[in-house]
Coordinates of C-alpha atoms in Angstrom, one line a residue:
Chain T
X1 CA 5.5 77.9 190.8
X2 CA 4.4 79.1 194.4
X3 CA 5.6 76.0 197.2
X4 CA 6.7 76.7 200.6
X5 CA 9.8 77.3 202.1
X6 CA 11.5 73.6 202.0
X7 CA 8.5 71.1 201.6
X8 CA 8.6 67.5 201.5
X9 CA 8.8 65.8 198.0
X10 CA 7.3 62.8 196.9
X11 CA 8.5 61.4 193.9
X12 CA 6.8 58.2 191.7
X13 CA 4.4 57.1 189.4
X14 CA 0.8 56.5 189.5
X15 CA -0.7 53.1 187.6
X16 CA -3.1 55.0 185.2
X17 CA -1.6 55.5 181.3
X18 CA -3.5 59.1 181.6
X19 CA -2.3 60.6 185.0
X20 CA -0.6 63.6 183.8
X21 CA 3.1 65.2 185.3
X22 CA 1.7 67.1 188.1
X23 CA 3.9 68.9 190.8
X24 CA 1.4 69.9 193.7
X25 CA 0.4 69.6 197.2
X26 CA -2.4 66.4 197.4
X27 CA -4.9 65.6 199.5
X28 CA -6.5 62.1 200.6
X29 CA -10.4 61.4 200.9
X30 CA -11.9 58.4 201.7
X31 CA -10.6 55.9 199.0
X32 CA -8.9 58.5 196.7
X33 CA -5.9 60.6 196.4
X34 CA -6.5 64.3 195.3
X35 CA -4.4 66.8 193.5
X36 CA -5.7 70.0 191.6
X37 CA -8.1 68.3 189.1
X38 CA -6.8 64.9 189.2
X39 CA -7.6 62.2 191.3
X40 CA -7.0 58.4 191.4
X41 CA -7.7 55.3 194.0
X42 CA -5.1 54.7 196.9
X43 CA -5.1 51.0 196.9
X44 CA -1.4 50.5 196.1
X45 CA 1.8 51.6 194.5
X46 CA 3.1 55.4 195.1
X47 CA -1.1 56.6 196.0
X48 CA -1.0 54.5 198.5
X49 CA 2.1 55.8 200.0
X50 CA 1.1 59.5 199.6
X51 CA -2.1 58.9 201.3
X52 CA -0.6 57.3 204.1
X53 CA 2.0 60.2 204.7
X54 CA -0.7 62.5 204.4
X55 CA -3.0 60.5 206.9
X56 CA 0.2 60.6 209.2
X57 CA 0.7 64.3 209.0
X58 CA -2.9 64.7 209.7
X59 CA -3.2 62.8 212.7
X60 CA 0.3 63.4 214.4
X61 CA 1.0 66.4 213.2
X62 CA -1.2 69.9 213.1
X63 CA -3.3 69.7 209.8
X64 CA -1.1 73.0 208.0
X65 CA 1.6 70.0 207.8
X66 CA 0.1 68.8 205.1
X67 CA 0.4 71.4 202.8
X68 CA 4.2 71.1 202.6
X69 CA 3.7 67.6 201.1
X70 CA 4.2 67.8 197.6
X71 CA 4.3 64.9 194.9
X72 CA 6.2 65.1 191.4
X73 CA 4.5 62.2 189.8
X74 CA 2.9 61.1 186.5
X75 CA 1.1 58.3 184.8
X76 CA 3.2 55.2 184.0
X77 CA 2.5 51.6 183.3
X78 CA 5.8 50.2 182.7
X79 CA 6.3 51.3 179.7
X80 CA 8.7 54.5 181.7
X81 CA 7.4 57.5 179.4
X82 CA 5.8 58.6 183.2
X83 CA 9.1 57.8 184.9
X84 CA 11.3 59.8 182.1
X85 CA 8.9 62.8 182.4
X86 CA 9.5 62.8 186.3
X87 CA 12.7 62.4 186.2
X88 CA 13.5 65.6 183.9
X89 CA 10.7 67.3 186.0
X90 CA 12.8 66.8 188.8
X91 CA 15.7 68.1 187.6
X92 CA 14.5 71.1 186.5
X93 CA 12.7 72.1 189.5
X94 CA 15.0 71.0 192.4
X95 CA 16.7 74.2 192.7
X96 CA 14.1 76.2 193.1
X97 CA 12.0 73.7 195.4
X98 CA 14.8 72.7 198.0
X99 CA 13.1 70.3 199.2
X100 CA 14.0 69.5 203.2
X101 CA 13.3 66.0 202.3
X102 CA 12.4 63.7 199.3
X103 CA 10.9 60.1 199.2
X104 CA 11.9 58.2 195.9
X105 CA 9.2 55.2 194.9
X106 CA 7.7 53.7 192.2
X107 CA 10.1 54.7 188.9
X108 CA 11.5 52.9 186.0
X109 CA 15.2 52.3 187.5
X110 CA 17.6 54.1 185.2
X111 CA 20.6 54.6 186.5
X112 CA 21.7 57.2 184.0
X113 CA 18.8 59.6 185.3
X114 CA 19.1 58.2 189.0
X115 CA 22.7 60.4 188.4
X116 CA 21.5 63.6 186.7
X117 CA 19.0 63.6 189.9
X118 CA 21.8 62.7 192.3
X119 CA 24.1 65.2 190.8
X120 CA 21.5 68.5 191.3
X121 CA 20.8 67.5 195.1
X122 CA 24.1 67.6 195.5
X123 CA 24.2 71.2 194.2
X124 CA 22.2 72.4 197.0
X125 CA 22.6 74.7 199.6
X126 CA 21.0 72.4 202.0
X127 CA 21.2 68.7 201.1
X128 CA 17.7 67.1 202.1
X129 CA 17.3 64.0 203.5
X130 CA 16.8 61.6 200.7
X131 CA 14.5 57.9 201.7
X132 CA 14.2 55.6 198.4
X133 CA 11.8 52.3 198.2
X134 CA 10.6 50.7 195.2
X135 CA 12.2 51.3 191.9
X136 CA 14.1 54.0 192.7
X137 CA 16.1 52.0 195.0
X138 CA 17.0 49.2 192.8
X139 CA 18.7 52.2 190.8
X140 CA 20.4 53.9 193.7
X141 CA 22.1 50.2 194.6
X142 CA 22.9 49.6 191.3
X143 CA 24.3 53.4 190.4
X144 CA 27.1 52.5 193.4
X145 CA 25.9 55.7 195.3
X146 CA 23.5 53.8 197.6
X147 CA 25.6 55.3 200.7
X148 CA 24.3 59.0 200.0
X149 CA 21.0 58.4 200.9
X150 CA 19.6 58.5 203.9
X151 CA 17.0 55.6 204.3
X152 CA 16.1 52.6 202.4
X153 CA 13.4 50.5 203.1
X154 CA 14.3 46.8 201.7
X155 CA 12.0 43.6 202.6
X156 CA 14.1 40.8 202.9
X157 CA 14.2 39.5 199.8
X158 CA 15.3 43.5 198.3
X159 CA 17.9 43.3 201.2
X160 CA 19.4 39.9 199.3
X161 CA 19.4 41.8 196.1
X162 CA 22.2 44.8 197.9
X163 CA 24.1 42.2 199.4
X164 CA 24.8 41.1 196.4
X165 CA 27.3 43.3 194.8
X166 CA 26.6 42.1 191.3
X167 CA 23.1 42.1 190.8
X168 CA 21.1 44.8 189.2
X169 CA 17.8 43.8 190.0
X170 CA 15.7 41.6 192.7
X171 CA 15.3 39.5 190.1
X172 CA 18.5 38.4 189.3
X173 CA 20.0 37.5 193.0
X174 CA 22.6 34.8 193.5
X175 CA 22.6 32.8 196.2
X176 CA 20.2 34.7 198.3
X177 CA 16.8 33.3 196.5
X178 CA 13.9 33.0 198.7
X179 CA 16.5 34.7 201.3
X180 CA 14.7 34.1 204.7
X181 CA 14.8 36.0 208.0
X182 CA 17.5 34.1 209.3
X183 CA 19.8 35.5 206.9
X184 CA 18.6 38.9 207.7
X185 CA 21.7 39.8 209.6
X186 CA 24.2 38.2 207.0
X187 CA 22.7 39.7 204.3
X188 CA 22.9 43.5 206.3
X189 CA 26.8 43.1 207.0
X190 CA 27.0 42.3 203.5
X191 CA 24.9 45.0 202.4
X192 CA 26.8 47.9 204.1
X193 CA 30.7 46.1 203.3
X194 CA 29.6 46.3 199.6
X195 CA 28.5 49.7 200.5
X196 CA 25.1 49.3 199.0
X197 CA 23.2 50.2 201.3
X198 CA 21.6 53.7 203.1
X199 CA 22.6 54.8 206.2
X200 CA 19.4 53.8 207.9
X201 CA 17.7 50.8 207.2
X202 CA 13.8 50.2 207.6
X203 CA 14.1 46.2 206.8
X204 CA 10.6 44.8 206.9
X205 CA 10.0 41.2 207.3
X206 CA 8.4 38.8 210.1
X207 CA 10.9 41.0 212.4
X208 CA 11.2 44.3 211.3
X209 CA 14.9 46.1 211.9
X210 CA 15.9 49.4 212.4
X211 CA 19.3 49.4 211.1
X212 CA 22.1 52.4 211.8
X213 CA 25.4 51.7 210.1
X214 CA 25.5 48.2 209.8
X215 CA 24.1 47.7 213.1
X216 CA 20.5 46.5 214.2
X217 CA 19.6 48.9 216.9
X218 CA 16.1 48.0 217.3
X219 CA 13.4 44.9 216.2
X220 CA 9.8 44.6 216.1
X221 CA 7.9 41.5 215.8
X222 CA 4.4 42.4 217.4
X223 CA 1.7 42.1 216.6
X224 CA 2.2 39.5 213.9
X225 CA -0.2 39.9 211.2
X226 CA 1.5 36.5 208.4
X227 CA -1.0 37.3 205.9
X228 CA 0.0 40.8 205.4
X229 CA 2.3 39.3 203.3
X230 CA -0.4 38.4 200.4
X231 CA -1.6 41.9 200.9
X232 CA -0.3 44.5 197.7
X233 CA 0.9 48.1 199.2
X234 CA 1.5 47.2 202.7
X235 CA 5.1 48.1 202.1
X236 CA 4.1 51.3 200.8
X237 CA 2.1 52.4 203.8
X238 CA 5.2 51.8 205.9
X239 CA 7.0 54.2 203.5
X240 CA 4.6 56.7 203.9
X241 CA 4.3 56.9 207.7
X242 CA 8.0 57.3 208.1
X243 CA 8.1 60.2 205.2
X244 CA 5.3 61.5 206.9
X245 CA 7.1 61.4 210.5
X246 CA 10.2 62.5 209.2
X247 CA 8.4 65.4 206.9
X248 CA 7.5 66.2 210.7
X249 CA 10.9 66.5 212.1
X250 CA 11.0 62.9 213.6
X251 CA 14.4 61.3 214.9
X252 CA 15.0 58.8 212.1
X253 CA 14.9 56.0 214.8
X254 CA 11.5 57.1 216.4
X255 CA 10.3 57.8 212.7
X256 CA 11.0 54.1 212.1
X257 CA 9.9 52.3 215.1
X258 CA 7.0 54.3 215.2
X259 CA 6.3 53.5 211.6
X260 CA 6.8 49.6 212.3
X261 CA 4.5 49.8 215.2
X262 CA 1.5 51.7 213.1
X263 CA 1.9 50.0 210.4
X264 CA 1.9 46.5 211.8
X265 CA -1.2 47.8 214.3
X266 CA -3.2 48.3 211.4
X267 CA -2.9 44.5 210.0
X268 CA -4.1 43.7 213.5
X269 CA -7.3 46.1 213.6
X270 CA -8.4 45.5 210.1
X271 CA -8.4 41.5 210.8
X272 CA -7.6 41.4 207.4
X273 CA -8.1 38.4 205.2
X274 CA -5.3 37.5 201.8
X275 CA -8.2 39.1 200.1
X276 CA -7.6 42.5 202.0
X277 CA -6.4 45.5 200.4
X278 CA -4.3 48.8 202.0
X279 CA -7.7 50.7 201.4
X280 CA -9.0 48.4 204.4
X281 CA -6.2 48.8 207.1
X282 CA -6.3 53.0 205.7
X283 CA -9.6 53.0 207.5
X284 CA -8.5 51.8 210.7
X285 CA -5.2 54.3 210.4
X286 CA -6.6 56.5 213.3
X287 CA -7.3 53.6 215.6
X288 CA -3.6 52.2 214.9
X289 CA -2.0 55.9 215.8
X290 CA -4.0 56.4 219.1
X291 CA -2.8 52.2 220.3
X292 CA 0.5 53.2 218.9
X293 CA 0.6 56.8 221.4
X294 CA -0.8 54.9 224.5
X295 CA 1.8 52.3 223.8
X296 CA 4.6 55.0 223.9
X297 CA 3.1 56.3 227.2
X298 CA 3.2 53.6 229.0
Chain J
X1 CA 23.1 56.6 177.6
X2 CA 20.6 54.6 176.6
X3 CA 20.7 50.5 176.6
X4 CA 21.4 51.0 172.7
X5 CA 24.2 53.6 172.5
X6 CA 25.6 51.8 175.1
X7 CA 25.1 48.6 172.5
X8 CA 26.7 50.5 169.6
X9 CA 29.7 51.9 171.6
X10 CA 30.7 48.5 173.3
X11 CA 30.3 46.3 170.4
X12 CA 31.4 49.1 167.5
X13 CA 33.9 46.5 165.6
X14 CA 31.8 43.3 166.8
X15 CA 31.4 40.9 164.1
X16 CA 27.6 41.2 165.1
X17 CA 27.3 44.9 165.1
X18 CA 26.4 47.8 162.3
X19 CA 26.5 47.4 159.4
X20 CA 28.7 44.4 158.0
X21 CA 31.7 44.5 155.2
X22 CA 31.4 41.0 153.1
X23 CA 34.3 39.2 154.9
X24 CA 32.4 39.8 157.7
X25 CA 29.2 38.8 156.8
X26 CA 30.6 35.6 155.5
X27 CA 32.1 34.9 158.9
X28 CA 28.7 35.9 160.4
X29 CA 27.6 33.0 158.5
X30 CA 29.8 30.5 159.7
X31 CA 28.4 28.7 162.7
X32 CA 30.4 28.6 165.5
X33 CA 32.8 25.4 166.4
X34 CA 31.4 25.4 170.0
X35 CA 27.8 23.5 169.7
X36 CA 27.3 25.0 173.3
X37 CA 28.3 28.6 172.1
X38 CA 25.6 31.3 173.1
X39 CA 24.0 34.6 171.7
X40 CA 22.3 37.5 173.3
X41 CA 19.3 39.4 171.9
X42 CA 18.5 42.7 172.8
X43 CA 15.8 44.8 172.4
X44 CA 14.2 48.1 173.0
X45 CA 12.4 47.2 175.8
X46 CA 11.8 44.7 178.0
X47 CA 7.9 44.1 177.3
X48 CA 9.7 43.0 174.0
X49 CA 11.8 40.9 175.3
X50 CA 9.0 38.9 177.2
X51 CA 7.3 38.5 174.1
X52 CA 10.4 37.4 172.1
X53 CA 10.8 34.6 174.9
X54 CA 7.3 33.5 174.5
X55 CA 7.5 33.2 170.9
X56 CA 10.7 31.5 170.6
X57 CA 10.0 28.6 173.1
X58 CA 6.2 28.6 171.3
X59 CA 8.3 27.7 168.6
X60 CA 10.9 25.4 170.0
X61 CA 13.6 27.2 170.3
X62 CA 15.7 27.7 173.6
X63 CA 15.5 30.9 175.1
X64 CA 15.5 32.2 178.4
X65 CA 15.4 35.9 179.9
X66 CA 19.2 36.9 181.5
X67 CA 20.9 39.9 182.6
X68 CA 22.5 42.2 180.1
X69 CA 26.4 42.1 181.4
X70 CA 27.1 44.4 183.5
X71 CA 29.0 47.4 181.1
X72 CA 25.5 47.1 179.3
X73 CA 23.0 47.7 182.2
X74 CA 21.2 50.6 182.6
X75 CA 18.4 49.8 184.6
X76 CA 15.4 47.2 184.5
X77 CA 17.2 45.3 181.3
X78 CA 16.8 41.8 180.2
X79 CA 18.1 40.2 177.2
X80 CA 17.0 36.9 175.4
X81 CA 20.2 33.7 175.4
X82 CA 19.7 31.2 172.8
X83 CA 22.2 29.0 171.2
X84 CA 24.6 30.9 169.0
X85 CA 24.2 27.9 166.2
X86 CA 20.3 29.0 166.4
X87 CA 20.5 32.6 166.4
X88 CA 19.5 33.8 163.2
X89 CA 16.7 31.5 162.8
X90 CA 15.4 33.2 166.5
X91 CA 15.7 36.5 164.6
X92 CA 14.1 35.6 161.5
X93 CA 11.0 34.4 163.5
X94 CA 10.8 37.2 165.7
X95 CA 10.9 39.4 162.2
X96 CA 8.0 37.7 161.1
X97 CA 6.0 39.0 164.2
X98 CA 7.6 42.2 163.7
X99 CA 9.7 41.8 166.7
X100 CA 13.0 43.1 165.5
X101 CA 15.8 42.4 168.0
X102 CA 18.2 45.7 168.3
X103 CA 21.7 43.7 168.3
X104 CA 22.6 40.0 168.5
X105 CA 26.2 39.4 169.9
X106 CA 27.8 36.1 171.2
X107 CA 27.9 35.6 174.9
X108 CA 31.7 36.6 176.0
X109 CA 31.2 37.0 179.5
X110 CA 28.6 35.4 182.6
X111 CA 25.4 36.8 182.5
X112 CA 23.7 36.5 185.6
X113 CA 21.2 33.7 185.7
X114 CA 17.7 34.8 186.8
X115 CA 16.1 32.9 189.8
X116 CA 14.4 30.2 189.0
X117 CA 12.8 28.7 191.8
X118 CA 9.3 29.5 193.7
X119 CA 7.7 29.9 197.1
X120 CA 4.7 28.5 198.0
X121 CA 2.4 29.6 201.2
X122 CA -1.0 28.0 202.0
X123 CA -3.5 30.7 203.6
X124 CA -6.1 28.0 204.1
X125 CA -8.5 29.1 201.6
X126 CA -6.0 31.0 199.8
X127 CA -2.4 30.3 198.2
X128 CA 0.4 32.6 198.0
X129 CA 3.3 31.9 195.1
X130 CA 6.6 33.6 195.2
X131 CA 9.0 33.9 192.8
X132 CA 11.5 36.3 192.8
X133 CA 10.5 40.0 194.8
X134 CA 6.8 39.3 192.9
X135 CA 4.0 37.4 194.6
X136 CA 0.4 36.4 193.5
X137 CA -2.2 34.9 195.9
X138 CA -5.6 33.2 194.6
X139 CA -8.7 32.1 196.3
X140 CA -8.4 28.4 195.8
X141 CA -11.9 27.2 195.2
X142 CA -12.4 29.6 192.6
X143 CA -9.1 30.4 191.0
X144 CA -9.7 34.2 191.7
X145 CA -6.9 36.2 192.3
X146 CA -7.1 38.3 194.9
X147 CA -3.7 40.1 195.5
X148 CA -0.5 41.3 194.1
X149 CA 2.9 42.2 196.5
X150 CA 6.1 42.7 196.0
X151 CA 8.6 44.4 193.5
X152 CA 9.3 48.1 192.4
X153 CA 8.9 49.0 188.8
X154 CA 5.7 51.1 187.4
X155 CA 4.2 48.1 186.4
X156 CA 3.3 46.3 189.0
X157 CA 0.6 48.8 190.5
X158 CA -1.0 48.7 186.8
X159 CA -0.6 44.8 187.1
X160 CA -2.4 44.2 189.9
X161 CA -5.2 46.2 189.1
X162 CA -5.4 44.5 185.8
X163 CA -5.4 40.9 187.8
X164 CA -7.0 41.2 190.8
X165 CA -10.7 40.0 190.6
X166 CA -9.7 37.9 187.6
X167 CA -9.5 34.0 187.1
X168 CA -6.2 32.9 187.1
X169 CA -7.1 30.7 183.8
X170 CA -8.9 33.2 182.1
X171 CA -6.7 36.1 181.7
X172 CA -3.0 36.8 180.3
X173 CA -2.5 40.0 181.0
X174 CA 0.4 38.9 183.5
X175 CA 2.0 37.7 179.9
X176 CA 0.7 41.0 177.9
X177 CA 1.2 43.7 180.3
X178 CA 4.2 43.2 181.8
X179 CA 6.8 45.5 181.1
X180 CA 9.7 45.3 183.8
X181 CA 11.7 42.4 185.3
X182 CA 9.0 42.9 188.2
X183 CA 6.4 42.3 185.8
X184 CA 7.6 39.3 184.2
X185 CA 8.6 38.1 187.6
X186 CA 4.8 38.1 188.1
X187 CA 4.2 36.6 185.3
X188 CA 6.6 33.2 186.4
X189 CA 4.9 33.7 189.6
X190 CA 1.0 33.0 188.1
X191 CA 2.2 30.5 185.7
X192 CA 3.6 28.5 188.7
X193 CA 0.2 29.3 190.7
X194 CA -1.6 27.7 187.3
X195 CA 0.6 25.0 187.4
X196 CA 0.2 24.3 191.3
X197 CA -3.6 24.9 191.2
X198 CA -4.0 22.5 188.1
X199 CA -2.5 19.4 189.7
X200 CA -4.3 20.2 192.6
X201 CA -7.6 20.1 190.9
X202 CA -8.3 23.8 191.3

């Protein structure tokens, strides 16, 4: 395997029973993610956060940035035979790819293989900065070794589920069902006492936090964009610009504010409908980075 | 380890577990003296286990998904509760759709309840339910569903593409294809947008 020096790993699954393991740069096109033979659609899930990491290298950074993205995914619909085959993928390789920086998304959580993973990053020279959504960070709260990564990216209702030191999934939180904004900042202190939680925190919601420690160092609520809400990936996308600013060398607060601002810029230039889908505020990705650097001018 | 091992190794000696001497499959038999005594079910997978709970309350039994306790869980697990006093006749039906639970055991500590209530937001011509991290949102007039959000397993990308575009009445595949506690999270999710769109006249 030929990579270079310290690239950016993406780590997930992609919602097609025939995607096979592949571990190799992508590209993005239109509506479709590209990698050696195999493509697939971006409208949600961990294409959709690929292609928006690669759209953000593109336009922020110089256009050789992309090729130190690299994904380690395979097909999986639930059933975790994709999930299992990354996971082992991944620990074979991650010695010889020392990755400067790995996003974790759409797997099976399994806590025993969460460990094995956790175990060999620790075995590096260099530890890379580790950022988990999805899947993978249900298993990194419930493994008890949620303070050794870096960034997670909870919506409110995720942020219940590691407040709450007993439950292993979102689907099984006490007392915090249908948690709502204003329990936002209960629900963090809890988080980071029961010390499941990431050093950063990318909490998305109506107001979007920046969390540092426990502490809420910065919130977005503009534009507001409600029926975003309906709208399947837009979580991902968010994932994928601050991987993609990060895989950049972004400060992790600029990465996050910046991703906030993009992200919630594109709801507003799409004038999307519940109907929309990410493929529709992709499009308009361009538009939302060059409001997003006059904005930062000013 | 998987779910099972861990099964084996926690309940090695369990009245329930392995294979049985006669003393203790004559206790086995014996129902319990608590009438509100509980058993769990476990099973490969959790696609299984939303079958098994389809099937048993098709057939009148109680049963409800839960939490595996916590020494158990490895990951995305569920497990089926039904009343200890009904337990074998819960197997016996699930054998006869060749759905063979791995273990049964009796409930000896709380298993965490999932939720059990739902969100409802009205888009105008569209309706958002919530339940759980899962959401679904239809076009009202025509019952088309027109997104999925929420949640984190590999399911729920494969999900939404199976659902989105579809009637809400005329497909299952929220009850079929669901593999993960986000899936069947889903699943309560369009059974409570069926039920919401129904007494609405939808």
């Amino acid at each position: 395997m030929t990579t270079p020096a310290a690239p950016w790993l993406f780590v997930g699954t992609i919602p097609a029973a025939d995607f096979p393991l592949t571990l190799a740069p992508f590209t993005m096109k239109e509506t479709q993610l590209f990698s050696g033979a195999h493509s697939c659609p971006v409208n949600r899930g961990t294409p959709a956060l690929l292609a928006t990491a690669f759209l953000t290298c593109t336009h922020l950074g110089s256009g050789a940035n992309t090729s130190e993205l690299y994904m380690l995914a395979a097909g999986d619909t639930g059933k975790g035979e994709g999930s299992r085959q990354v996971y082992q993928r991944l620990v074979e390789v991650l010695r010889e790819l020392r990755p400067r920086g790995i996003t974790f998304h759409y797997l099976l959580p399994d806590v025993d293989w969460h460990n094995r993973v956790l175990l060999e990053i620790e075995k590096l020279p260099e530890r890379p900065l580790l950022v988990a959504d999805a899947g993978y960070m249900y298993a990194a709260k419930m493994s008890g070794y949620a303070a050794s990564y870096d960034l997670f990216t909870p919506d409110i209702g995720e942020l219940a589920f590691l407040a709450d030191e007993t439950a292993p999934h979102p689907f099984y939180t006490r007392h915090f069902f249908l948690a709502d904004e204003e329990q936002a900042e209960d629900l963090i202190v809890k988080a980071y006492v029961g010390s499941n939680a990431a050093s950063h925190m990318l909490v998305k919601g109506k107001v979007d936090r920046y969390v540092h420690d426990g502490k809420i160092v910065e919130t977005v609520d503009a534009p507001d964009v409600p029926v975003l809400e309906c709208i399947g990936g837009t979580g991902d996308t968010l994932t994928g610009i601050v991987s993609g600013l990060l895989a950049l060398g972004t400060d992790m607060q600029i990465a996050c504010s910046t991703a906030f601002h993009i992200n919630r810029c594109m709801g507003l230039l799409a004038r999307p409908t519940p109907a929309s889908s990410v493929v529709d505020l992709l499009a308009v990705f361009p538009l939302a980075v060059q409001k997003e650097m006059l904005r930062t001018k000013v | 380890m998987t779910l099972l091992s861990r099964l084996r190794s926690a309940f090695s000696g369990s009245i329930f577990s392995g294979r049985l001497s006669p003393a203790q499959d004559r206790r086995r038999a014996e129902p319990s003296a608590n009438p509100n005594a509980e058993a769990f079910l476990t099973f490969a997978g959790t696609g299984e286990v939303v079958q098994a709970e389809s099937i048993l309350q098709a057939e009148g039994l109680d049963a409800r998904v839960m939490a595996p306790p916590a020494t158990l869980r490895t990951g995305c697990d569920m497990v089926i509760v039904t009343s200890l006093m009904h337990a074998f006749r819960a197997v016996s039906i699930l054998k006869a759709y060749q759905l063979t639970p791995l273990q049964m055991t009796p409930v000896g500590e709380d298993l965490l309840e999932p939720v059990s209530l739902f969100q409802h937001k009205d888009f105008g011509d569209w309706l958002m339910v919530r339940a759980a991290n899962m959401k679904i949102t239809v076009e009202k007039a025509s019952g088309r569903i027109v997104n999925v959000s929420g949640g984190g397993c590999p399911d729920v990308p494969y999900l939404a593409a199976q659902l989105i575009g579809k009637n809400i009445y005329e497909t299952d595949s929220d009850r079929k294809d669901g593999q993960t506690l986000c899936g069947y999270a889903l699943h309560l999710a369009a059974q409570e947008l069926r039920r919401v769109q129904k007494s609405a006249g939808g």
